[in-house]
Every structure is written in C-alpha cells, then in structure tokens.
Coordinates of C-alpha atoms in Angstrom, one line a residue:
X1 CA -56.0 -4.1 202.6
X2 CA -53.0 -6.4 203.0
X3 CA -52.0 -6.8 207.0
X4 CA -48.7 -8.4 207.1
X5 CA -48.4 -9.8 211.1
X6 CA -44.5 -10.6 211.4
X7 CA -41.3 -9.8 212.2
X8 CA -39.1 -6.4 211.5
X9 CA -35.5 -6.5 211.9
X10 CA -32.4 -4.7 210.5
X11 CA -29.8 -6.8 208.9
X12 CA -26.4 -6.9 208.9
X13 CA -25.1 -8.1 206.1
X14 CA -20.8 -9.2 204.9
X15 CA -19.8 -10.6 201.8
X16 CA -17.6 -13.5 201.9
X17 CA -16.1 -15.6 199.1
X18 CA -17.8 -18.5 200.8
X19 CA -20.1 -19.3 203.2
X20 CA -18.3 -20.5 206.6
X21 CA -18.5 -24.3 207.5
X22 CA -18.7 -25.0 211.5
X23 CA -15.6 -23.5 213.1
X24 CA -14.2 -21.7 210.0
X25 CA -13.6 -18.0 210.7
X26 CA -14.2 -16.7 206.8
X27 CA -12.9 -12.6 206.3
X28 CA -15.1 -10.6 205.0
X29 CA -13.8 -6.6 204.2
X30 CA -16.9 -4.7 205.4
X31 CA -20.6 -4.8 206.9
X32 CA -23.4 -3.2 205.7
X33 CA -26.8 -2.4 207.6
X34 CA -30.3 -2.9 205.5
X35 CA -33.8 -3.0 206.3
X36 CA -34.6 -6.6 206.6
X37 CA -37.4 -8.7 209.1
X38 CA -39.4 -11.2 206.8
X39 CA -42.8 -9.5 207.7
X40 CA -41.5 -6.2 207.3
X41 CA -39.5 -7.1 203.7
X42 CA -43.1 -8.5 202.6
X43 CA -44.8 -5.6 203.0
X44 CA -42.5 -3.7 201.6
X45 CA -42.6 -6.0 198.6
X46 CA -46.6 -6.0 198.7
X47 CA -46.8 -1.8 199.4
X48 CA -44.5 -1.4 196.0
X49 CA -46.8 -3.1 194.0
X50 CA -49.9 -1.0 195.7
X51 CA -51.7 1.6 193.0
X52 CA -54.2 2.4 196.2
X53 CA -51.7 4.6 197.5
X54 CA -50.7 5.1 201.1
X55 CA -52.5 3.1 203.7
X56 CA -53.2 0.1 201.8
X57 CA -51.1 -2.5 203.2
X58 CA -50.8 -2.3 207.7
X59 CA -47.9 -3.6 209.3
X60 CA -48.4 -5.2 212.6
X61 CA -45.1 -5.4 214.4
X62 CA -43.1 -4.4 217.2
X63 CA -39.5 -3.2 217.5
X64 CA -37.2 -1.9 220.3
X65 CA -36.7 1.7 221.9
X66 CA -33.5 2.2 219.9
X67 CA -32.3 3.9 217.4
X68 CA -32.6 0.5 214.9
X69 CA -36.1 0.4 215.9
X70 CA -36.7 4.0 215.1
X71 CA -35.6 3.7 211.6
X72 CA -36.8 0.6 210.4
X73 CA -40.5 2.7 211.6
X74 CA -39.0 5.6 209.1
X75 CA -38.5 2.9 206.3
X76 CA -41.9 1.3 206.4
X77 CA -43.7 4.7 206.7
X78 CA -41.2 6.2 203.7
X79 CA -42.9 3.0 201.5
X80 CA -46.1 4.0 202.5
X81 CA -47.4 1.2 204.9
X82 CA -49.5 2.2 207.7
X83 CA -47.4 1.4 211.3
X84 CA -49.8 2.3 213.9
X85 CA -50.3 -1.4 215.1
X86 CA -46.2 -1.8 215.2
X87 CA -45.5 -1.9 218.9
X88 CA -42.5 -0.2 220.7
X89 CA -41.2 -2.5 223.5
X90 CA -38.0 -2.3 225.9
X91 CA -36.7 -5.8 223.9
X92 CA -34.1 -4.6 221.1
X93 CA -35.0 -4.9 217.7
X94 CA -34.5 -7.8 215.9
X95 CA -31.2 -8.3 213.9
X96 CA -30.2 -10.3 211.0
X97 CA -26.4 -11.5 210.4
X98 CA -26.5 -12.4 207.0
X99 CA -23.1 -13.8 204.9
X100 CA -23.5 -13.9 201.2
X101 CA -20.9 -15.5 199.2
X102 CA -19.4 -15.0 195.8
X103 CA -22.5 -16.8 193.8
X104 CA -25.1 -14.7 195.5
X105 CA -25.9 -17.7 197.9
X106 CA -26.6 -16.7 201.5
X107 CA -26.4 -17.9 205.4
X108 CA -28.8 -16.5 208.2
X109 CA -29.0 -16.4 211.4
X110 CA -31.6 -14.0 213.5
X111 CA -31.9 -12.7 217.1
X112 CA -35.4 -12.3 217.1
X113 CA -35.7 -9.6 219.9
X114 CA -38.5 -7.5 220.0
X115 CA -40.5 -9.6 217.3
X116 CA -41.1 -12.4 220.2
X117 CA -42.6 -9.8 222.3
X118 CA -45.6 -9.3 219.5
X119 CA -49.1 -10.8 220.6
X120 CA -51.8 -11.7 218.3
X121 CA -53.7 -8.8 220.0
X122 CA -51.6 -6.4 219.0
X123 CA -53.7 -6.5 215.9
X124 CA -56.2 -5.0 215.7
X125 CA -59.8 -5.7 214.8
X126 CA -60.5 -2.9 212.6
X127 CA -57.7 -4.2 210.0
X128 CA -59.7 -7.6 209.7
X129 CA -62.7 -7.7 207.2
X130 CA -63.5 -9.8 203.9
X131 CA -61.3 -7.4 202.2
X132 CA -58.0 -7.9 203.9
X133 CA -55.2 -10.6 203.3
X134 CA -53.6 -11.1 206.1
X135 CA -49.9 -12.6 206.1
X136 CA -48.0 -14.8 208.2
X137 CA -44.6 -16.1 208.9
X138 CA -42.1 -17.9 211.1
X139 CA -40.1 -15.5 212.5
X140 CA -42.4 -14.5 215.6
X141 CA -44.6 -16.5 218.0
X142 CA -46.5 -19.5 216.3
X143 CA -49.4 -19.4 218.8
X144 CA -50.1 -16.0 218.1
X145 CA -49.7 -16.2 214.7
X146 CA -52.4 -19.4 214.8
X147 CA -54.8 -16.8 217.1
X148 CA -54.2 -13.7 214.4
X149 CA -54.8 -16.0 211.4
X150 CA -58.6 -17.9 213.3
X151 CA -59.4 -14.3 213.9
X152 CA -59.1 -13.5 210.5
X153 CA -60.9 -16.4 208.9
X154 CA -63.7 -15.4 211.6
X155 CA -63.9 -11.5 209.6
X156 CA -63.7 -13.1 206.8
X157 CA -60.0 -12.2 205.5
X158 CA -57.9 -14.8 204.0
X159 CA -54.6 -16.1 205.5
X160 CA -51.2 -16.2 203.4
X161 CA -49.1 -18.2 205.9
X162 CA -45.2 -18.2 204.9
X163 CA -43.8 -21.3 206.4
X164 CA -40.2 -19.8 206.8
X165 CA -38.0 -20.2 209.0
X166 CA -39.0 -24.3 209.4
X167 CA -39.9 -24.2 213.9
X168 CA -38.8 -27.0 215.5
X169 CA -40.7 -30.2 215.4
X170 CA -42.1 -30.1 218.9
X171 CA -44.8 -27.4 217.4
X172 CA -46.5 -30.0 215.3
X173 CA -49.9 -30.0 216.7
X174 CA -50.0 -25.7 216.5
X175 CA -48.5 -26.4 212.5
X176 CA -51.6 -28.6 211.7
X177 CA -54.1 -26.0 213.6
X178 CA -52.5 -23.7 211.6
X179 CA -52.5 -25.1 208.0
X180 CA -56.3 -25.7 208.7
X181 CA -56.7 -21.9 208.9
X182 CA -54.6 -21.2 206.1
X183 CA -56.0 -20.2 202.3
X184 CA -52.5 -19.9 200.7
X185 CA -49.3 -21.8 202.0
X186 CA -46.2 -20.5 200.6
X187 CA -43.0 -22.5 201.2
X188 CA -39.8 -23.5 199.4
X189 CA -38.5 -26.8 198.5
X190 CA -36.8 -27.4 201.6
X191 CA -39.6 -26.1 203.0
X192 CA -42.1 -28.5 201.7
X193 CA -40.2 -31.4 202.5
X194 CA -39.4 -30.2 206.0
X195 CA -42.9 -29.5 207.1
X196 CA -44.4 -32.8 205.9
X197 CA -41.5 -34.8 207.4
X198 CA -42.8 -32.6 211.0
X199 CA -46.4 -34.0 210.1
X200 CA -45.4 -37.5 209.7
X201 CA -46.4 -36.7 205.9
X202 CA -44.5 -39.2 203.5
X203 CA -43.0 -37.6 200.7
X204 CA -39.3 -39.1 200.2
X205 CA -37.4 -36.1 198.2
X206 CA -40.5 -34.9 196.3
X207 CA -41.3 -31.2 197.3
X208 CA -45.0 -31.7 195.0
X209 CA -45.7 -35.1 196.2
X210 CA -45.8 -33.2 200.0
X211 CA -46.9 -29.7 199.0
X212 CA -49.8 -32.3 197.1
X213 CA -50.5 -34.2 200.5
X214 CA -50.6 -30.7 202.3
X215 CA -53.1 -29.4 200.6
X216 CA -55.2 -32.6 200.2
X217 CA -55.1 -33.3 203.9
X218 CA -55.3 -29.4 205.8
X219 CA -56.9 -27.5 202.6
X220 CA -54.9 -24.3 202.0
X221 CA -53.4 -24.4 198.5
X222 CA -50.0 -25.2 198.5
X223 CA -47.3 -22.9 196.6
X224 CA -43.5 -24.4 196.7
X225 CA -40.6 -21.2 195.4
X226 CA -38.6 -23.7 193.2
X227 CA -35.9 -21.2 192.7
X228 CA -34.5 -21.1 188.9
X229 CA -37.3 -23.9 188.3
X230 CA -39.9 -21.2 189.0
X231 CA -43.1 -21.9 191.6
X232 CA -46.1 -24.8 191.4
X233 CA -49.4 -24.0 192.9
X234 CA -50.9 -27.2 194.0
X235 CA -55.3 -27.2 195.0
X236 CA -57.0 -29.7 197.5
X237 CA -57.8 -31.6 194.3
X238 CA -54.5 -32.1 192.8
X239 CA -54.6 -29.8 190.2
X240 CA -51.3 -28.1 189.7
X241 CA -50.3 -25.0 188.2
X242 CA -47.0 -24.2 187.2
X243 CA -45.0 -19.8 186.8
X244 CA -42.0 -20.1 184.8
X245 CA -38.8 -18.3 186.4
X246 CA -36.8 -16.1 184.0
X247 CA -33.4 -16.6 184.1
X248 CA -30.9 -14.1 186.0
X249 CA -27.2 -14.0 187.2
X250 CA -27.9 -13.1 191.2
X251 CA -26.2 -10.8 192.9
X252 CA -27.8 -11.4 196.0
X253 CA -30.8 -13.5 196.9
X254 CA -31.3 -12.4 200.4
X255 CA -35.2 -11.5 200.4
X256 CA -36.3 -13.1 196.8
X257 CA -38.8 -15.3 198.9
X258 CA -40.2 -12.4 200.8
X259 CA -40.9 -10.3 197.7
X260 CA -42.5 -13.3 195.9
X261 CA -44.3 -13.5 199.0
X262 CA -45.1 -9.7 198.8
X263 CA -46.5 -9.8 195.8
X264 CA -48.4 -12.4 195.4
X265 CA -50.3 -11.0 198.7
X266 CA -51.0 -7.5 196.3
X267 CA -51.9 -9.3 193.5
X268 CA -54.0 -12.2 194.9
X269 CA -55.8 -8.8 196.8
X270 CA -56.3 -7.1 193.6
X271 CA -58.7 -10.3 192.9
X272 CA -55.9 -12.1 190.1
X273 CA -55.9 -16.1 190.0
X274 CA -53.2 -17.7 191.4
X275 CA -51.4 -18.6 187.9
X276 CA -51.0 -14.8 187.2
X277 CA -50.1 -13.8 190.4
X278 CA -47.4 -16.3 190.5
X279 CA -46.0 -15.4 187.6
X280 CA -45.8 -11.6 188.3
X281 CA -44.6 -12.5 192.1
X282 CA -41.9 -15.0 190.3
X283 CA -40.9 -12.0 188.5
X284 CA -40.7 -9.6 190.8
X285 CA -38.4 -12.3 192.6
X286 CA -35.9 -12.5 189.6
X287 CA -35.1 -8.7 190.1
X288 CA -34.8 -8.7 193.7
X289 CA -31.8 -10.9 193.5
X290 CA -30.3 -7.8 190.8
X291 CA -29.6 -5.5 193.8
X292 CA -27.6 -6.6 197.1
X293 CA -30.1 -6.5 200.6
X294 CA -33.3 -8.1 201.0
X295 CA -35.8 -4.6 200.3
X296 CA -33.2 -2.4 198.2
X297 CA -33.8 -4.5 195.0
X298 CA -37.5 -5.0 195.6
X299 CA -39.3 -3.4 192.4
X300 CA -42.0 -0.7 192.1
X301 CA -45.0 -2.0 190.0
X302 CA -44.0 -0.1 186.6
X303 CA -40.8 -1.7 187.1
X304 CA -42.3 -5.2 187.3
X305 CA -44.7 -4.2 184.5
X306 CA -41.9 -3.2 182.1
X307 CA -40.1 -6.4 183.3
X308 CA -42.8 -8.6 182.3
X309 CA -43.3 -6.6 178.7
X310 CA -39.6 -8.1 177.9
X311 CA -39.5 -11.0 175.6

C-alpha cells in the first residue's frame, strides 16, 4: 500500500512566450484548469503504475466544499486511489497559477487553502503497517507531516519525504527531526543545495557533495532529479548510484518531479532496488513533460514498459 499524505489542488495553468520578471504584465491567450496538488499528482503517478488494482495506493488529503473540491475527489477516485481519509473542510481548495513559457519551462505559485487545514491525524492508523510507503511533501503543514512520517516508522512503513517546495529557513530544527525519520529523500538540484544551506551544511554549488552530507549525517538515502542529467541516489556510506535521463523536446514540465516521485514510491513498493526504480521513475518523468498539465501526461505502466523496450 502506498499512502501519499499531501496536498490536492486544481491548477490553473496560461502559456506565455516567457515567464514574467517582477512587475512585467506578460499576455497569455487562454487558461486552462487541470488536476494538480503535489500529493495528489504523486499518487496519481504511483496509482498508474499499480497492477494491484483499485485500492492500492490511499490518499490522505483534504479539499474545500466547492465544486473544485468535488472534482479533484472524482479524479483521484476515476484513477483508482482510495479517498476515504481525504477530508472535506469549509477552507477552499487549493489552487495552482502556473505560467509556462515557450521552452516548456514553468513559474508557480500556490494558495494552499484547504491543504493547511490537514492534520497528521487525519491519517489513519489502519493505512500504516510494514507494507505501506508512505509519502511526504512540502506543500502542507511540516509538523504534521514530521508526526505522520514518526508514526509510520513506529508501524513499520517507510517514509519517502519530497523536499519540494524549499519552507522557509526558520523550520530548521522540524527539517532535521524530519530527515532523521526519513528512508528516501527525494529533492532536485536546487533543492539539495537549498536544504543543506538551511542546515548550515557546506556544500558550495555541489548538489552531490550536499545530498552526500545529507545522508551521511540524518541517514535517509538521498535522491537529487538532475533534470536532462538524469537522478543520483546517494547511501549513508557514500556509495552513489547514477539513472540516465533519455532525451526529449518538453512540452511542459509542470509535474515531471511528482511522477518521478510517483513512481519510484510504486516501484520501491513492489520490492525493486533503488537503481531500477530510478531508472523506470526517470522514465516515466521524460513522458510526463510530452503532454501539457502536471497528471494529463502521467503514463500507465504498459506505457512506461513499452517506453523502456525502446532503444
């Protein structure tokens, strides 16, 4: 059983031929409204990939009493995740304004909404046993994620903790709690560097030489997205291990992090190494970035399979 604890939102999202600077006003011709929320996009990503069939991967959530909130529930159910923990609250739901520009790059910025009204008991303790992953992010309370993920290492489950979107620096002592109860950190570049710059970590510009101190000094192994450059796994020990990226021309690379995230959560589940299921997740990334909106592009698993069988 994956049990992804995190955030649902819809997302708005324009194209623009570039992404605005501060205080440029850039046109864009339309909007278009997806299904978006990092937790919710990963377990979308991770229910795709499922051969168990409905039920195997639990969201634990909440949304608004709107009519967003309504259909993001329709979406995850339609993908076959099990929404019984999501919470409905009188917050609205979250929502994404997303700008993407010509080269597929995008800009982000989230009203979090109903997702800061989830609490760590909202999940509950009949999703938590040695068989269950459970994943984290950024996007709603850290304290509750840090109480979620020490229950779960209490059951026995492991943690996946996705260190996106970087909280402020005042949260240190909660980030170090939570690294410690954290089996797999999952961050970019950016990500890396940012976190153990917060920790007081020295690094310089190296994203290994800090993912390498990360999980020397808190324990989890240490996965840094590296974009076109593929990802790097790095153990307590040092020893690194390296998932080639194939190359693509993006349309859209709204989401790629979540379904690497997504799968990598199903196939670390399914009892795969960590080499393997990097590659597949690094994959599965590459064809996100085919289809415009963060879950429209994410693939089913023979899609993935058939991807993989290319030369």
């Amino acid at each position: 059983m994956i049990v992804v604890f995190g955030s649902i939102n819809m997302d708005l999202v324009a194209r623009v031929p570039r992404i605005a600077r501060p205080g440029e006003t850039v046109l864009s011709l339309r909007a278009d409204s997806f299904f978006g929320g990092k937790g919710a996009n990963q377990a979308v990503a991770a229910a795709r990939m499922g051969q168990g069939g409905p039920g195997q991967v639990a969201m634990v959530g909440a949304v608004g009493n709107d009519p967003f909130g309504a259909a993001c529930l329709k979406n995850l159910e339609d993908n076959g995740i099990d929404v019984r923990a999501v919470r409905m609250t009188d917050e609205p739901t979250g929502c994404a304004f997303i700008t993407v520009d010509d080269i597929g790059e995008n800009a982000i910025t989230v009203a979090s909404g109903a997702n800061m009204a989830l609490r760590s008991m909202d999940l509950p303790d009949s999703l938590l046993s040695k068989a269950s992953v459970l994943v984290l992010q950024m996007e709603v309370s850290l304290a509750d994620n840090l109480d979620a993920a020490a229950r779960a290492r209490q059951a026995g489950a492991r943690v996946i903790w996705n260190f996106a979107p970087v909280p402020p620096a005042k949260e240190r002592s909660g980030m170090a709690d939570l690294l410690e109860a954290t089996d797999v950190l999952v961050v970019n570049e950016h990500e890396a560097l940012s976190i153990a710059e917060i920790l007081n970590i020295p690094a310089g510009a190296d994203y290994l030489k800090a993912a390498t101190a990360l999980a020397r000094d808190f324990g989890p192994t240490c996965i840094v997205t590296a974009g076109a450059q593929g990802a790097y796994a790095v153990s307590g020990d040092g020893t690194q291990v390296h998932a080639p990226a194939r190359p693509i021309a993006p349309v859209d690379t709204t989401g790629a992090g979540d379904t690497f995230v997504g799968v990598l959560a199903n196939r670390l589940a399914e009892g795969l190494e960590v080499g393997p299921a990097m590659e597949r997740a690094c994959a599965a990334a590459s064809l996100s970035c085919l289809t415009p909106g963060a879950q429209a592009g994410m693939p089913e698993r023979q899609a993935l399979e058939r991807y993989l069988a290319q030369a």
